[in-house]
Short mmCIF file of N, CA and C in Angstrom, two decimals:
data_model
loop_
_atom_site.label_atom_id
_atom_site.label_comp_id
_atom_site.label_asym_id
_atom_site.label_seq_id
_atom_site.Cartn_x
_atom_site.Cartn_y
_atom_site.Cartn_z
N UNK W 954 0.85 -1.18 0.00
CA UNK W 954 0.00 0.00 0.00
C UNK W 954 0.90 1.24 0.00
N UNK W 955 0.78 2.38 -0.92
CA UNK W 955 1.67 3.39 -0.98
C UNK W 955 0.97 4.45 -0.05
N UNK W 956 1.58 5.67 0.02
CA UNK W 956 1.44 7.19 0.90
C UNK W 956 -0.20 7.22 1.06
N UNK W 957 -0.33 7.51 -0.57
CA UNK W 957 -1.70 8.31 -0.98
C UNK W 957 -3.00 6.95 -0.75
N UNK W 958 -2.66 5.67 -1.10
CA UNK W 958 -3.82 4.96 -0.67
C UNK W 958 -4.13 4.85 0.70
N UNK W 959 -2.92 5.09 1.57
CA UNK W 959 -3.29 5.04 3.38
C UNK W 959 -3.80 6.09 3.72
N UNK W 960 -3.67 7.35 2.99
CA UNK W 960 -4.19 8.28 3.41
C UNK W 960 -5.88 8.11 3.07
N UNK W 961 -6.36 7.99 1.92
CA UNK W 961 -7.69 8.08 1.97
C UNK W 961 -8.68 7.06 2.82
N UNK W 962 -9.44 8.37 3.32
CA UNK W 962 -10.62 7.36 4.05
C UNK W 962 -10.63 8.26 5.56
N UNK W 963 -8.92 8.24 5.79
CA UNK W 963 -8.56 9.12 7.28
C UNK W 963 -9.09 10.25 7.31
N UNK W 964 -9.45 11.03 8.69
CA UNK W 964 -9.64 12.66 9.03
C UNK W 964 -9.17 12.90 9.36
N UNK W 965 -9.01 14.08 9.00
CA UNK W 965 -8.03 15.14 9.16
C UNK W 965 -7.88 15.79 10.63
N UNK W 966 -6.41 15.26 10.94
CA UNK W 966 -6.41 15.81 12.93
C UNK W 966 -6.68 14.80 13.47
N UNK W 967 -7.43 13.28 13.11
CA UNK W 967 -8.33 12.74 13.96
C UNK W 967 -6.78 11.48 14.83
N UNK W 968 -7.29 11.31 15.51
CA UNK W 968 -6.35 10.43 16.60
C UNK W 968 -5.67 8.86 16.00
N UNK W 969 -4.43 8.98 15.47
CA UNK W 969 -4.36 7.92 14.87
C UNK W 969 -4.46 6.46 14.86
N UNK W 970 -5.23 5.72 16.70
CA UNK W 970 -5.23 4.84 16.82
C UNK W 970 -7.00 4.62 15.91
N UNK W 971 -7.22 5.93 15.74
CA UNK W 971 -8.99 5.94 15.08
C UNK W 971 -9.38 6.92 14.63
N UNK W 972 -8.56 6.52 13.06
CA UNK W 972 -8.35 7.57 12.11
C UNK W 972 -9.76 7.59 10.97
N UNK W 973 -10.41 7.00 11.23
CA UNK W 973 -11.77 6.86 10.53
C UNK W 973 -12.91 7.86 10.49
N UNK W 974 -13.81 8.38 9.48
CA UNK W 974 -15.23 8.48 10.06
C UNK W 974 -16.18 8.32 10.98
N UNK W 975 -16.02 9.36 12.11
CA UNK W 975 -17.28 8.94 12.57
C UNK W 975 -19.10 9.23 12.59
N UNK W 976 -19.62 7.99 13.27
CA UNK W 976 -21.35 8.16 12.78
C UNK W 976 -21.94 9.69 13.51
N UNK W 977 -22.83 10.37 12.89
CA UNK W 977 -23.22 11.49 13.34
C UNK W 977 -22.47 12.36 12.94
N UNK W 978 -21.55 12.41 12.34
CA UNK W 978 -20.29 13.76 11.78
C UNK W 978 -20.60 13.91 10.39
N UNK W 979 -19.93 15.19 10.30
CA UNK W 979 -20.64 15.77 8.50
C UNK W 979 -18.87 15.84 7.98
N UNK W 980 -19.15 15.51 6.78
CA UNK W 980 -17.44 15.84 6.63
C UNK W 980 -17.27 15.88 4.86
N UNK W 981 -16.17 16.57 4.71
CA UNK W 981 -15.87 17.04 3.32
C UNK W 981 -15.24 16.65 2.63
N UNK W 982 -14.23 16.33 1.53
CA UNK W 982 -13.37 15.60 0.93
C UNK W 982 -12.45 16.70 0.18
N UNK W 983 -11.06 16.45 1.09
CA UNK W 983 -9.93 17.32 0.46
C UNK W 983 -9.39 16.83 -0.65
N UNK W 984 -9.73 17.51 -1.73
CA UNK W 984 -9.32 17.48 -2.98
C UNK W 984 -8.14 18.16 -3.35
N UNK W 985 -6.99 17.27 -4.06
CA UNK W 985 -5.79 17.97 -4.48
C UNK W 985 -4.97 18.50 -3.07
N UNK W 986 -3.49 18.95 -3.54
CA UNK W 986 -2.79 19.02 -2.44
C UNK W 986 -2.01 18.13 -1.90
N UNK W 987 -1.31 18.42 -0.76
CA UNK W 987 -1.00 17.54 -0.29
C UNK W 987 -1.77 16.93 0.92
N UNK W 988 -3.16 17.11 1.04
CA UNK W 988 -3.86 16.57 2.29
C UNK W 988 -5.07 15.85 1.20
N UNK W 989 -4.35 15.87 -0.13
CA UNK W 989 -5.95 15.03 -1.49
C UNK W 989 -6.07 13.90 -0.54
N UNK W 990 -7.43 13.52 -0.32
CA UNK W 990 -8.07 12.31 0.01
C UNK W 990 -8.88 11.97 1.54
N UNK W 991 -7.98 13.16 2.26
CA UNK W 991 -8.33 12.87 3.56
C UNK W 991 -9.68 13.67 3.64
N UNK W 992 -10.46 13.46 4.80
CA UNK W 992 -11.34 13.72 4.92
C UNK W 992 -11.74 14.97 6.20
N UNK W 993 -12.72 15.79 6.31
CA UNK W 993 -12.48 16.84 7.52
C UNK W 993 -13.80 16.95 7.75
N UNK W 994 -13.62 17.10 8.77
CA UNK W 994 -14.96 17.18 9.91
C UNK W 994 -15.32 18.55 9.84
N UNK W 995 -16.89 18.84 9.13
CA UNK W 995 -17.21 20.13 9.15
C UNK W 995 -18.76 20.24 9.90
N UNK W 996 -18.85 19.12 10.72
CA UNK W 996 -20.19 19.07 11.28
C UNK W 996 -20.02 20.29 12.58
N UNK W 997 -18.94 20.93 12.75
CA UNK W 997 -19.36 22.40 13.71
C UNK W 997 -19.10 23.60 13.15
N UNK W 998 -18.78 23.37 11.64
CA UNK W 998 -18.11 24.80 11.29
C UNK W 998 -19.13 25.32 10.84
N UNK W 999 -19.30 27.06 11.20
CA UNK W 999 -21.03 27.66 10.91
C UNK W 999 -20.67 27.64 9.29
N UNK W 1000 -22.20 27.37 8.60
CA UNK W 1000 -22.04 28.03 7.53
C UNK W 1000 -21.59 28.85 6.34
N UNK W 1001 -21.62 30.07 7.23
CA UNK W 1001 -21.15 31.07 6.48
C UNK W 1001 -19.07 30.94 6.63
N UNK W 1002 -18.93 30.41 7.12
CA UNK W 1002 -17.25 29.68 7.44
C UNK W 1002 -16.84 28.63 6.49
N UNK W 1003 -17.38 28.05 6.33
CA UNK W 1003 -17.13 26.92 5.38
C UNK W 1003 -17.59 27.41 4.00
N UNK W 1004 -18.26 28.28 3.59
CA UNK W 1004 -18.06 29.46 2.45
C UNK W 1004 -16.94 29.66 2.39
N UNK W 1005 -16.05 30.30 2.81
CA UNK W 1005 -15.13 30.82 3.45
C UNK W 1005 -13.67 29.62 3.27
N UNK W 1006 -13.96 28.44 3.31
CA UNK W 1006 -13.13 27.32 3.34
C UNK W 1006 -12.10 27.62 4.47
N UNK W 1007 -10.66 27.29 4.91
CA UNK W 1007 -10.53 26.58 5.69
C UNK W 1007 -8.43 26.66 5.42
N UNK W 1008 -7.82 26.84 6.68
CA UNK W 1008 -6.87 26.79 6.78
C UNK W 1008 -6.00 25.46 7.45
N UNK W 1009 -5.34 24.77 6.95
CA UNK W 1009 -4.95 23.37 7.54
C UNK W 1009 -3.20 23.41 8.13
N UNK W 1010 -3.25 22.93 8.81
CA UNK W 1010 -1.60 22.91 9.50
C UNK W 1010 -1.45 22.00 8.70
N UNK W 1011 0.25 21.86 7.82
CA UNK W 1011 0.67 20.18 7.50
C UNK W 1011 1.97 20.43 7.65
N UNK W 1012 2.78 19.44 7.25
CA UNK W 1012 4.20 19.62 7.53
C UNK W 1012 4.28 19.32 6.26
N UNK W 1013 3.67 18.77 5.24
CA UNK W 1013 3.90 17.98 4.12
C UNK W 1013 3.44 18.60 2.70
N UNK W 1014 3.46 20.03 3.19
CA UNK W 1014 2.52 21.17 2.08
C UNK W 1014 3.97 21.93 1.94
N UNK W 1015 4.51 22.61 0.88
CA UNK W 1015 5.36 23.67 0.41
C UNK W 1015 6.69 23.92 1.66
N UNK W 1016 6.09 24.31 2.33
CA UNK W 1016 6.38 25.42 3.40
C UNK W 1016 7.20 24.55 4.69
N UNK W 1017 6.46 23.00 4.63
CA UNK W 1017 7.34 22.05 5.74
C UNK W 1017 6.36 22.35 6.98
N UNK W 1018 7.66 22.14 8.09
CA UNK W 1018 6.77 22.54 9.77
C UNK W 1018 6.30 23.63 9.43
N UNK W 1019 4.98 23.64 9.99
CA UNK W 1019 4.76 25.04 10.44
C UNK W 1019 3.90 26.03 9.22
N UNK W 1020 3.83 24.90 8.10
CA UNK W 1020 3.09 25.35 6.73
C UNK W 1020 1.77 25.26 6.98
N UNK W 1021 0.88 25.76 6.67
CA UNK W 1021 -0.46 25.23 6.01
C UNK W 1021 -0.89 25.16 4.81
N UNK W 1022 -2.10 24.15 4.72
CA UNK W 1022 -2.98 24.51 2.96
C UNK W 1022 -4.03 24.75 3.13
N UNK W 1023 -4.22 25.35 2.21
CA UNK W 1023 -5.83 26.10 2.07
C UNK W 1023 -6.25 25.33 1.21
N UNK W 1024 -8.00 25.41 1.74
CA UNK W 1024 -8.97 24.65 1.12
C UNK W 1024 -10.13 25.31 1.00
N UNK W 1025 -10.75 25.39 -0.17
CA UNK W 1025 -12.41 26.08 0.01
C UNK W 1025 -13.36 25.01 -0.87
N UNK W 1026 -14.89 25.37 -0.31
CA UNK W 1026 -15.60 24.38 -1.24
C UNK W 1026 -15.67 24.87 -2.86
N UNK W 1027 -15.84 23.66 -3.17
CA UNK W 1027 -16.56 23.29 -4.84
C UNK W 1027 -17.72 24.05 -5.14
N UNK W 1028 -17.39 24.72 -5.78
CA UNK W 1028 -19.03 25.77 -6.57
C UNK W 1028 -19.87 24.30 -6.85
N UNK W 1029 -21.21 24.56 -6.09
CA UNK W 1029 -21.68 23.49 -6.78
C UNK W 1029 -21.65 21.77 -6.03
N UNK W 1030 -20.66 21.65 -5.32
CA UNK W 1030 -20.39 20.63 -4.46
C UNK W 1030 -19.66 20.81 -3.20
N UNK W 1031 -20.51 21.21 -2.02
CA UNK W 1031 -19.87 21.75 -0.69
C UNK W 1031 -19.31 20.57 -0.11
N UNK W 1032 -19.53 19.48 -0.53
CA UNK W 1032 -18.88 18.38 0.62
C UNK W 1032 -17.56 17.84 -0.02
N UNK W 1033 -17.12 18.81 -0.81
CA UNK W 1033 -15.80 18.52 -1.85
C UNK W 1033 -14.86 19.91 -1.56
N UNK W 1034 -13.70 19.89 -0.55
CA UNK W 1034 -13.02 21.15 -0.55
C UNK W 1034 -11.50 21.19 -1.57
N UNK W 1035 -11.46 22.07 -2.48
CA UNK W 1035 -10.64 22.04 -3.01
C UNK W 1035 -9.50 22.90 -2.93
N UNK W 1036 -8.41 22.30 -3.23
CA UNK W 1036 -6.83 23.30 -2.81
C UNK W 1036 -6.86 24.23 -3.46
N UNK W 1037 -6.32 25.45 -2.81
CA UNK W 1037 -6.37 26.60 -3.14
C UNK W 1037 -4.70 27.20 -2.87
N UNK W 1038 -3.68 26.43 -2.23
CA UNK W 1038 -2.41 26.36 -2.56
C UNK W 1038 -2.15 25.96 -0.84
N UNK W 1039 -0.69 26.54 -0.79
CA UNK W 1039 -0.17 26.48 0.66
C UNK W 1039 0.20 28.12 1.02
N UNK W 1040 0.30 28.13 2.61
CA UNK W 1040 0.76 29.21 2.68
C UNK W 1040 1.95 28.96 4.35
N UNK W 1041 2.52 29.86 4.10
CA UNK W 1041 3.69 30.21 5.19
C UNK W 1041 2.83 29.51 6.90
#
């Protein structure tokens, strides 16, 4: 199994002994990037925020420690967030 197939399916942040979906949670699909596949929990983020999309810590985006990537939704498909690059 390579990088990118272990990654999909996981959430994003979530505790790695239970890196899965859980029941009752709303969640989005990071598209592209270096976080493509994983999944993020947007069952508390208000509305008008998730318009807005979404800043991610990674170590594994441009920038290394201490980088993040940006993500906003899909015109058209909110449960699909797509990369919008990395930043410092």
């Amino acid at each position: 199994m390579d990088e990118v197939e272990f990654m999909r399916g996981r959430v994003y942040g979530a505790d790695h002994d239970n890196p899965g979906p859980r029941a009752g949670r709303v969640y989005a699909q990071l598209v592209g990037g270096p976080l493509d596949g994983l999944l993020l929990d947007i069952t508390d983020l208000p509305g008008h925020e998730r318009g807005r999309g979404v800043s991610l810590a990674t170590e594994i985006g441009r920038y290394g420690p201490g980088g993040r990537s940006v993500y906003g939704p899909r015109r058209g498909d909110p449960r699909r967030f797509d990369w919008r690059g990395d930043a410092p």
